[in-house]
């Protein structure tokens, strides 16, 4: 094995350790367990490299394209692992790159052909699904801050000061509920499908836009299917997009005046996907007309050496100042603040880059397969997104027999072979719970 150098350009843990620093130790131990060497800091002329090893250089402080180019313009590192940091086209990595998380919009190196991974000589990968649940939960954290819109803080203070009587004062706090409200989920990937699950759990009316090949799976899970974004958002009270930028940026600006004008007046738009999906002028119009009652955007924002903001969130800052309380801007917290998701995603990224370097196998490939590499297929968190062939093949005979027994009990009741409805209902509940636990609920992909 050749000696290779891998740059880690973002945090691989967010919980603070005993030194009050973000804890990278789990990922460090993972690298060392695989025979790699972990370095805290950059590669320098004085760095001693143990031969025939993979060396990982951890530099989470890197933030700007200039930071990256200062170290990577001439191929000093063979590969890179990043999350939010933008990797510019001029930065070269012979052995490829992995983005921690879904999407690769920030992975712009020409080594793999840019952010869509098309046509390069090095592989581009990501780690989809590892932060899907954390992101979906953050979507609902924001939504639940708005609906039900009851002022719990004021109630609490009035109870403590002896100024609240349930029989008399509850009438002052009318509210609404999530149940029955129409939510439009645009995109049915890992995060979109998790948002749809949570919305269904809150008894919302869930409509999902996705490509036509997903229609029967979407409907099999109890959601409404919409063939176009316009059909999905029509009369929607809540919108949660999860489309990504699309091929060649085809989804950029999709939320323009035309699309926003189709929603129900006062609609809530929670964009924890890509800020670029929203056309700024269209959002300004929709806020002014109060068509959008509230909007939250969660995306990257950076500061250059002069303190000037840049990144996809930056164009919305002045607009948010004009609509205080109605436009909330968040600095990519949904996908990047949950410690366990970041650690698991970083470990997966390490595994993928090691497999690419040592065995020329590419897992979770984005874009085209470079010459000389083998496609190892997707690797995702069990129960998130698609049910894959390997999930089914992994079941042992005992699990298969148990599922068959439960399914038979339900089938025999509906076929009239017995009249014990309680037993059949219990079997149906157990079957659904066990299928969920085994990651067997969702679209199937062989």
Short mmCIF file of C-alpha atoms in Angstrom, two decimals:
data_model
loop_
_atom_site.label_atom_id
_atom_site.label_comp_id
_atom_site.label_asym_id
_atom_site.label_seq_id
_atom_site.Cartn_x
_atom_site.Cartn_y
_atom_site.Cartn_z
CA UNK A 1 0.00 0.00 0.00
CA UNK A 2 1.27 3.45 -0.87
CA UNK A 3 1.56 6.27 1.63
CA UNK A 4 -1.41 8.57 1.17
CA UNK A 5 -2.42 11.87 2.77
CA UNK A 6 -6.07 12.73 3.44
CA UNK A 7 -7.29 16.16 4.53
CA UNK A 8 -10.27 16.33 6.93
CA UNK A 9 -11.56 19.87 6.49
CA UNK A 10 -14.54 19.97 8.87
CA UNK A 11 -15.57 18.98 12.38
CA UNK A 12 -16.00 15.25 12.97
CA UNK A 13 -17.69 15.70 16.34
CA UNK A 14 -19.61 18.50 18.06
CA UNK A 15 -19.87 17.48 21.72
CA UNK A 16 -17.19 19.19 23.83
CA UNK A 17 -14.52 17.03 25.44
CA UNK A 18 -12.74 17.57 28.78
CA UNK A 19 -10.64 20.29 27.12
CA UNK A 20 -13.81 22.14 26.01
CA UNK A 21 -13.03 21.38 22.37
CA UNK A 22 -15.25 19.51 19.87
CA UNK A 23 -14.52 15.84 20.46
CA UNK A 24 -12.78 14.13 17.54
CA UNK A 25 -11.56 11.13 19.54
CA UNK A 26 -14.17 8.61 18.26
CA UNK A 27 -13.13 9.27 14.67
CA UNK A 28 -9.44 9.29 15.61
CA UNK A 29 -9.82 5.86 17.20
CA UNK A 30 -11.73 4.63 14.14
CA UNK A 31 -8.92 5.75 11.84
CA UNK A 32 -6.28 4.11 14.01
CA UNK A 33 -8.28 0.88 14.23
CA UNK A 34 -8.14 0.72 10.43
CA UNK A 35 -4.35 1.11 10.47
CA UNK A 36 -4.35 4.83 9.65
CA UNK A 37 -2.48 7.66 11.34
CA UNK A 38 -4.31 10.69 12.75
CA UNK A 39 -2.58 14.09 12.69
CA UNK A 40 -3.98 17.14 14.46
CA UNK A 41 -3.02 19.99 12.18
CA UNK A 42 -1.69 20.45 8.64
CA UNK A 43 0.87 18.61 6.61
CA UNK A 44 4.18 20.50 6.77
CA UNK A 45 7.72 20.01 5.53
CA UNK A 46 8.61 18.73 9.00
CA UNK A 47 5.85 16.12 9.14
CA UNK A 48 7.25 12.60 9.43
CA UNK A 49 5.11 10.13 7.50
CA UNK A 50 5.19 6.47 8.37
CA UNK A 51 5.46 4.70 5.04
CA UNK A 52 2.73 2.47 3.62
CA UNK A 53 0.05 4.08 5.79
CA UNK A 54 -2.90 6.39 5.27
CA UNK A 55 -2.36 9.69 7.08
CA UNK A 56 -5.38 11.82 8.02
CA UNK A 57 -4.77 15.52 8.73
CA UNK A 58 -7.55 17.08 10.81
CA UNK A 59 -8.08 20.81 10.25
CA UNK A 60 -11.65 21.79 11.15
CA UNK A 61 -10.74 25.48 11.25
CA UNK A 62 -10.54 25.71 7.46
CA UNK A 63 -13.42 27.85 6.21
CA UNK A 64 -12.74 29.65 2.94
CA UNK A 65 -11.71 28.55 -0.55
CA UNK A 66 -8.49 30.48 0.02
CA UNK A 67 -7.79 28.36 3.11
CA UNK A 68 -8.18 25.21 1.05
CA UNK A 69 -6.17 26.43 -1.94
CA UNK A 70 -3.27 27.47 0.28
CA UNK A 71 -2.75 23.80 1.09
CA UNK A 72 -4.30 21.89 -1.81
CA UNK A 73 -3.58 23.75 -5.04
CA UNK A 74 -0.67 21.50 -5.97
CA UNK A 75 -2.00 18.12 -4.90
CA UNK A 76 -0.39 18.14 -1.47
CA UNK A 77 -3.18 15.88 -0.23
CA UNK A 78 -4.34 12.79 -2.07
CA UNK A 79 -7.96 12.96 -0.85
CA UNK A 80 -10.31 15.14 1.16
CA UNK A 81 -13.20 14.66 3.59
CA UNK A 82 -15.41 17.74 4.05
CA UNK A 83 -18.87 18.69 5.25
CA UNK A 84 -19.68 22.37 4.74
CA UNK A 85 -16.32 23.79 3.65
CA UNK A 86 -16.26 24.68 -0.04
CA UNK A 87 -13.67 22.74 -2.03
CA UNK A 88 -12.77 24.96 -5.02
CA UNK A 89 -12.16 23.70 -8.53
CA UNK A 90 -8.43 24.43 -8.41
CA UNK A 91 -7.85 22.17 -5.39
CA UNK A 92 -6.62 18.80 -6.61
CA UNK A 93 -7.02 15.38 -4.99
CA UNK A 94 -5.79 12.41 -6.99
CA UNK A 95 -7.65 9.79 -4.92
CA UNK A 96 -11.01 11.53 -4.53
CA UNK A 97 -13.25 13.19 -1.98
CA UNK A 98 -16.14 12.42 0.36
CA UNK A 99 -18.73 14.83 1.67
CA UNK A 100 -20.07 14.08 5.14
CA UNK A 101 -23.83 14.25 4.56
CA UNK A 102 -26.12 14.25 1.55
CA UNK A 103 -25.45 16.28 -1.56
CA UNK A 104 -22.10 17.45 -2.89
CA UNK A 105 -22.80 21.07 -3.82
CA UNK A 106 -19.68 22.30 -2.02
CA UNK A 107 -17.35 19.70 -3.58
CA UNK A 108 -16.17 21.68 -6.59
CA UNK A 109 -12.75 20.16 -7.34
CA UNK A 110 -12.04 19.47 -11.01
CA UNK A 111 -10.36 16.22 -9.87
CA UNK A 112 -13.79 14.57 -9.95
CA UNK A 113 -15.43 16.90 -12.44
CA UNK A 114 -17.02 19.43 -10.09
CA UNK A 115 -19.87 19.16 -7.62
CA UNK A 116 -21.89 16.70 -9.72
CA UNK A 117 -18.94 14.30 -10.04
CA UNK A 118 -19.21 13.97 -13.80
CA UNK A 119 -16.19 13.15 -15.91
CA UNK A 120 -13.34 13.43 -13.43
CA UNK A 121 -10.47 11.02 -12.90
CA UNK A 122 -11.00 10.77 -9.14
CA UNK A 123 -14.15 9.52 -7.38
CA UNK A 124 -16.67 11.73 -5.58
CA UNK A 125 -18.73 10.24 -2.74
CA UNK A 126 -21.04 11.32 0.07
CA UNK A 127 -22.58 9.75 3.19
CA UNK A 128 -26.35 9.99 2.66
CA UNK A 129 -28.81 9.09 5.43
CA UNK A 130 -26.45 9.49 8.40
CA UNK A 131 -27.84 12.93 9.26
CA UNK A 132 -31.29 12.41 7.71
CA UNK A 133 -33.17 11.86 10.96
CA UNK A 134 -31.38 14.71 12.74
CA UNK A 135 -32.26 17.06 9.88
CA UNK A 136 -35.89 15.93 9.73
CA UNK A 137 -36.21 16.41 13.49
CA UNK A 138 -34.85 19.94 13.16
CA UNK A 139 -37.50 20.65 10.53
CA UNK A 140 -40.12 19.69 13.09
CA UNK A 141 -38.38 21.59 15.87
CA UNK A 142 -38.92 24.70 13.76
CA UNK A 143 -42.47 23.74 12.80
CA UNK A 144 -43.49 22.95 16.37
CA UNK A 145 -42.21 26.35 17.45
CA UNK A 146 -44.98 27.79 15.25
CA UNK A 147 -47.81 25.24 15.43
CA UNK A 148 -49.51 24.76 17.88
CA UNK A 149 -48.94 28.48 18.40
CA UNK A 150 -49.68 28.58 22.13
CA UNK A 151 -47.53 30.84 24.32
CA UNK A 152 -46.27 28.33 26.86
CA UNK A 153 -43.76 30.75 28.39
CA UNK A 154 -46.42 33.31 29.29
CA UNK A 155 -48.68 30.60 30.71
CA UNK A 156 -45.85 29.31 32.89
CA UNK A 157 -45.05 32.78 34.26
CA UNK A 158 -48.70 33.48 35.04
CA UNK A 159 -49.08 30.17 36.85
CA UNK A 160 -46.04 30.94 39.02
CA UNK A 161 -47.31 34.43 39.88
CA UNK A 162 -50.82 33.23 40.71
CA UNK A 163 -52.41 34.97 37.76
CA UNK A 164 -53.83 31.99 35.85
CA UNK A 165 -57.11 30.19 36.34
CA UNK A 166 -57.71 27.31 33.94
CA UNK A 167 -61.49 27.78 33.97
CA UNK A 168 -61.23 31.49 33.25
CA UNK A 169 -58.02 32.21 31.33
CA UNK A 170 -57.52 29.40 28.79
CA UNK A 171 -59.91 31.23 26.49
CA UNK A 172 -57.18 33.85 26.02
CA UNK A 173 -54.90 31.32 24.33
CA UNK A 174 -56.67 29.85 21.27
CA UNK A 175 -54.43 27.73 19.07
CA UNK A 176 -54.36 25.38 16.11
CA UNK A 177 -52.92 21.88 15.70
CA UNK A 178 -50.74 20.16 13.15
CA UNK A 179 -53.19 17.31 12.60
CA UNK A 180 -55.02 17.74 9.32
CA UNK A 181 -52.79 20.50 7.96
CA UNK A 182 -51.47 19.94 4.44
CA UNK A 183 -47.71 19.62 4.23
CA UNK A 184 -45.97 19.42 0.87
CA UNK A 185 -42.71 17.47 0.96
CA UNK A 186 -40.73 18.05 -2.23
CA UNK A 187 -38.28 15.22 -2.78
CA UNK A 188 -38.39 11.67 -1.42
CA UNK A 189 -34.78 10.96 -0.65
CA UNK A 190 -33.43 10.14 2.78
CA UNK A 191 -34.37 13.42 4.46
CA UNK A 192 -37.62 13.97 2.57
CA UNK A 193 -38.87 10.49 3.46
CA UNK A 194 -38.01 11.06 7.14
CA UNK A 195 -39.90 14.37 7.16
CA UNK A 196 -42.90 12.61 5.61
CA UNK A 197 -42.78 9.93 8.34
CA UNK A 198 -42.82 12.56 11.10
CA UNK A 199 -45.61 14.49 9.42
CA UNK A 200 -47.69 11.31 9.19
CA UNK A 201 -47.05 10.65 12.89
CA UNK A 202 -48.57 14.07 13.61
CA UNK A 203 -51.61 13.13 11.47
CA UNK A 204 -50.83 15.77 8.86
CA UNK A 205 -52.13 15.50 5.30
CA UNK A 206 -48.89 14.59 3.51
CA UNK A 207 -48.35 15.25 -0.19
CA UNK A 208 -45.04 14.21 -1.74
CA UNK A 209 -43.56 15.37 -5.03
CA UNK A 210 -41.00 13.05 -6.58
CA UNK A 211 -40.21 11.45 -9.91
CA UNK A 212 -42.99 9.32 -11.38
CA UNK A 213 -41.15 6.05 -10.71
CA UNK A 214 -41.65 6.65 -6.97
CA UNK A 215 -45.43 7.16 -7.17
CA UNK A 216 -46.53 3.63 -6.25
CA UNK A 217 -44.09 3.50 -3.33
CA UNK A 218 -45.21 6.91 -2.05
CA UNK A 219 -48.85 5.89 -2.22
CA UNK A 220 -48.12 2.50 -0.63
CA UNK A 221 -46.87 4.37 2.45
CA UNK A 222 -50.10 6.32 2.77
CA UNK A 223 -49.05 9.65 1.26
CA UNK A 224 -50.60 11.58 -1.61
CA UNK A 225 -48.47 11.76 -4.75
CA UNK A 226 -47.98 14.97 -6.73
CA UNK A 227 -46.49 14.78 -10.25
CA UNK A 228 -45.15 18.37 -10.20
CA UNK A 229 -43.93 20.86 -7.60
CA UNK A 230 -46.88 23.09 -8.47
CA UNK A 231 -49.35 20.27 -7.77
CA UNK A 232 -47.61 19.53 -4.48
CA UNK A 233 -47.65 23.06 -3.06
CA UNK A 234 -51.14 23.94 -4.29
CA UNK A 235 -53.04 25.12 -1.21
CA UNK A 236 -50.26 23.85 1.08
CA UNK A 237 -50.05 25.19 4.63
CA UNK A 238 -46.53 23.89 5.23
CA UNK A 239 -43.76 23.24 2.66
CA UNK A 240 -40.56 21.31 3.28
CA UNK A 241 -38.29 21.03 0.21
CA UNK A 242 -35.60 18.33 -0.04
CA UNK A 243 -34.70 18.42 -3.72
CA UNK A 244 -31.03 19.32 -3.69
CA UNK A 245 -29.66 21.58 -6.40
CA UNK A 246 -30.50 19.05 -9.10
CA UNK A 247 -28.51 18.04 -12.17
CA UNK A 248 -26.61 21.08 -13.47
CA UNK A 249 -28.35 23.20 -10.83
CA UNK A 250 -31.76 22.61 -12.36
CA UNK A 251 -33.59 23.24 -9.07
CA UNK A 252 -31.96 26.60 -8.35
CA UNK A 253 -34.64 29.27 -7.93
CA UNK A 254 -37.52 26.80 -8.19
CA UNK A 255 -39.37 28.71 -5.45
CA UNK A 256 -40.13 31.79 -7.53
CA UNK A 257 -43.21 34.02 -7.65
CA UNK A 258 -45.03 31.48 -9.79
CA UNK A 259 -44.59 28.56 -7.37
CA UNK A 260 -44.94 30.60 -4.18
CA UNK A 261 -48.11 32.16 -5.51
CA UNK A 262 -49.81 28.74 -5.52
CA UNK A 263 -49.61 28.14 -1.76
CA UNK A 264 -52.25 28.91 0.84
CA UNK A 265 -52.01 32.47 2.22
CA UNK A 266 -49.93 32.46 5.41
CA UNK A 267 -48.05 29.29 4.43
CA UNK A 268 -44.99 28.16 6.42
CA UNK A 269 -41.90 27.44 4.27
CA UNK A 270 -39.11 25.55 6.02
CA UNK A 271 -36.15 25.15 3.68
CA UNK A 272 -33.55 23.06 5.48
CA UNK A 273 -32.21 21.80 2.14
CA UNK A 274 -30.41 24.31 -0.09
CA UNK A 275 -30.89 28.07 0.16
CA UNK A 276 -30.45 28.35 -3.60
CA UNK A 277 -33.82 26.66 -4.13
CA UNK A 278 -35.48 29.94 -3.15
CA UNK A 279 -35.40 32.89 -5.52
CA UNK A 280 -34.73 35.87 -3.28
CA UNK A 281 -36.95 38.32 -5.17
CA UNK A 282 -39.77 35.80 -5.27
CA UNK A 283 -39.56 35.31 -1.51
CA UNK A 284 -39.49 39.07 -0.95
CA UNK A 285 -42.69 39.37 -2.98
CA UNK A 286 -44.36 36.50 -1.11
CA UNK A 287 -43.43 37.94 2.30
CA UNK A 288 -44.68 41.39 1.33
CA UNK A 289 -47.99 39.97 0.12
CA UNK A 290 -48.13 37.78 3.28
CA UNK A 291 -48.51 34.72 1.09
CA UNK A 292 -45.62 33.30 3.06
CA UNK A 293 -46.44 33.83 6.69
CA UNK A 294 -43.12 32.48 7.94
CA UNK A 295 -39.97 31.18 6.28
CA UNK A 296 -36.90 29.50 7.76
CA UNK A 297 -33.77 28.85 5.71
CA UNK A 298 -30.90 26.73 7.01
CA UNK A 299 -27.74 26.94 4.90
CA UNK A 300 -24.03 27.65 4.96
CA UNK A 301 -22.71 31.13 5.66
CA UNK A 302 -19.05 32.07 5.93
CA UNK A 303 -16.98 35.17 6.67
CA UNK A 304 -13.95 36.21 4.65
CA UNK A 305 -10.84 37.78 6.16
CA UNK A 306 -12.56 41.17 6.19
CA UNK A 307 -15.65 39.87 7.96
CA UNK A 308 -17.84 40.00 4.85
CA UNK A 309 -20.44 37.24 4.71
CA UNK A 310 -20.58 34.89 1.75
CA UNK A 311 -22.22 31.59 0.96
CA UNK A 312 -25.76 30.59 -0.05
CA UNK A 313 -27.40 32.11 3.04
CA UNK A 314 -25.77 35.53 2.69
CA UNK A 315 -28.14 36.97 0.02
CA UNK A 316 -31.08 36.62 2.43
CA UNK A 317 -29.59 38.55 5.37
CA UNK A 318 -30.92 41.99 4.40
CA UNK A 319 -34.32 40.53 3.57
CA UNK A 320 -34.50 38.94 7.03
CA UNK A 321 -33.80 42.31 8.61
CA UNK A 322 -36.74 43.73 6.67
CA UNK A 323 -39.08 41.00 7.96
CA UNK A 324 -38.10 40.38 11.60
CA UNK A 325 -39.93 37.44 13.10
CA UNK A 326 -41.05 36.15 9.71
CA UNK A 327 -37.78 35.17 8.03
CA UNK A 328 -35.40 33.12 10.17
CA UNK A 329 -31.89 32.36 8.93
CA UNK A 330 -29.93 29.49 10.44
CA UNK A 331 -26.23 28.70 9.68
CA UNK A 332 -26.67 25.06 8.60
CA UNK A 333 -27.52 23.81 12.08
CA UNK A 334 -29.95 21.09 10.96
CA UNK A 335 -27.34 18.76 9.52
CA UNK A 336 -24.22 19.84 11.37
CA UNK A 337 -24.91 20.16 15.10
CA UNK A 338 -25.94 16.64 16.17
CA UNK A 339 -22.82 14.91 17.50
CA UNK A 340 -23.66 11.25 16.85
CA UNK A 341 -24.81 11.90 13.28
CA UNK A 342 -21.61 13.79 12.52
CA UNK A 343 -19.42 11.08 14.09
CA UNK A 344 -21.21 8.28 12.23
CA UNK A 345 -21.05 10.21 8.95
CA UNK A 346 -17.35 10.96 9.43
CA UNK A 347 -16.60 7.30 10.17
CA UNK A 348 -18.47 6.28 7.04
CA UNK A 349 -16.47 8.85 5.05
CA UNK A 350 -13.24 7.39 6.41
CA UNK A 351 -14.36 3.88 5.47
CA UNK A 352 -15.26 5.00 1.95
CA UNK A 353 -12.01 6.85 1.29
CA UNK A 354 -9.99 3.91 2.64
CA UNK A 355 -11.92 1.50 0.42
CA UNK A 356 -11.37 3.76 -2.59
CA UNK A 357 -7.63 4.07 -1.98
CA UNK A 358 -6.85 0.50 -0.93
CA UNK A 359 -9.32 -1.50 -3.01
CA UNK A 360 -10.49 0.91 -5.76
CA UNK A 361 -14.12 0.38 -4.61
CA UNK A 362 -16.50 3.32 -4.55
CA UNK A 363 -19.41 3.36 -2.09
CA UNK A 364 -22.17 5.99 -2.28
CA UNK A 365 -20.78 7.25 -5.57
CA UNK A 366 -21.85 10.64 -6.89
CA UNK A 367 -21.63 11.15 -10.64
CA UNK A 368 -19.70 8.98 -13.06
CA UNK A 369 -17.48 6.03 -12.15
CA UNK A 370 -13.85 6.95 -12.85
CA UNK A 371 -11.71 4.53 -14.89
CA UNK A 372 -10.23 1.68 -12.88
CA UNK A 373 -12.76 1.78 -10.03
CA UNK A 374 -15.49 -0.65 -8.99
CA UNK A 375 -18.92 0.57 -7.87
CA UNK A 376 -19.58 -0.85 -4.38
CA UNK A 377 -23.14 0.46 -4.30
CA UNK A 378 -24.93 2.43 -1.60
CA UNK A 379 -24.42 2.12 2.13
CA UNK A 380 -27.07 3.79 4.27
CA UNK A 381 -28.49 3.75 7.76
CA UNK A 382 -30.92 0.89 8.31
CA UNK A 383 -34.50 2.13 8.20
CA UNK A 384 -33.70 5.45 6.49
CA UNK A 385 -34.73 5.80 2.87
CA UNK A 386 -34.95 2.72 0.67
CA UNK A 387 -35.30 -0.92 1.63
CA UNK A 388 -32.36 -2.48 -0.13
CA UNK A 389 -31.82 -6.02 -1.33
CA UNK A 390 -29.06 -6.58 1.23
CA UNK A 391 -31.48 -5.74 4.07
CA UNK A 392 -33.76 -8.59 2.98
CA UNK A 393 -30.93 -11.02 2.28
CA UNK A 394 -29.48 -10.34 5.74
CA UNK A 395 -32.52 -11.83 7.49
CA UNK A 396 -31.84 -15.21 9.10
CA UNK A 397 -34.32 -18.09 9.03
CA UNK A 398 -35.65 -17.33 12.51
CA UNK A 399 -36.56 -13.73 11.59
CA UNK A 400 -38.18 -14.87 8.33
CA UNK A 401 -40.21 -17.49 10.18
CA UNK A 402 -41.39 -14.95 12.75
CA UNK A 403 -42.50 -12.49 10.06
CA UNK A 404 -44.28 -15.30 8.21
CA UNK A 405 -46.11 -16.36 11.36
CA UNK A 406 -47.35 -12.82 12.02
CA UNK A 407 -48.41 -12.29 8.41
CA UNK A 408 -50.23 -15.63 8.35
CA UNK A 409 -52.17 -14.75 11.51
CA UNK A 410 -53.40 -11.52 9.89
CA UNK A 411 -54.19 -13.22 6.57
CA UNK A 412 -56.16 -16.04 8.24
CA UNK A 413 -58.41 -13.54 10.01
CA UNK A 414 -59.22 -11.64 6.83
CA UNK A 415 -59.75 -14.88 4.95
CA UNK A 416 -62.35 -15.89 7.54
CA UNK A 417 -60.43 -18.81 9.01
CA UNK A 418 -60.94 -17.46 12.55
CA UNK A 419 -62.84 -14.61 14.24
CA UNK A 420 -60.29 -13.47 16.84
CA UNK A 421 -59.99 -9.81 15.81
CA UNK A 422 -57.91 -8.92 18.88
CA UNK A 423 -55.31 -11.55 18.06
CA UNK A 424 -55.19 -10.50 14.40
CA UNK A 425 -54.82 -6.84 15.36
CA UNK A 426 -51.99 -7.65 17.76
CA UNK A 427 -50.26 -9.67 15.04
CA UNK A 428 -50.66 -6.79 12.58
CA UNK A 429 -49.14 -4.36 15.09
CA UNK A 430 -46.24 -6.71 15.77
CA UNK A 431 -45.67 -7.27 12.06
CA UNK A 432 -45.49 -3.55 11.36
CA UNK A 433 -43.21 -2.93 14.35
CA UNK A 434 -40.86 -5.75 13.40
CA UNK A 435 -40.73 -4.70 9.74
CA UNK A 436 -39.88 -1.16 10.86
CA UNK A 437 -37.18 -2.37 13.27
CA UNK A 438 -35.59 -4.44 10.51
CA UNK A 439 -35.60 -1.52 8.07
CA UNK A 440 -38.15 -3.13 5.76
CA UNK A 441 -40.62 -0.23 5.44
CA UNK A 442 -40.13 2.07 2.46
CA UNK A 443 -39.41 1.95 -1.28
CA UNK A 444 -37.57 -1.20 -2.35
CA UNK A 445 -34.43 -1.09 -4.47
CA UNK A 446 -32.53 -4.14 -5.69
#
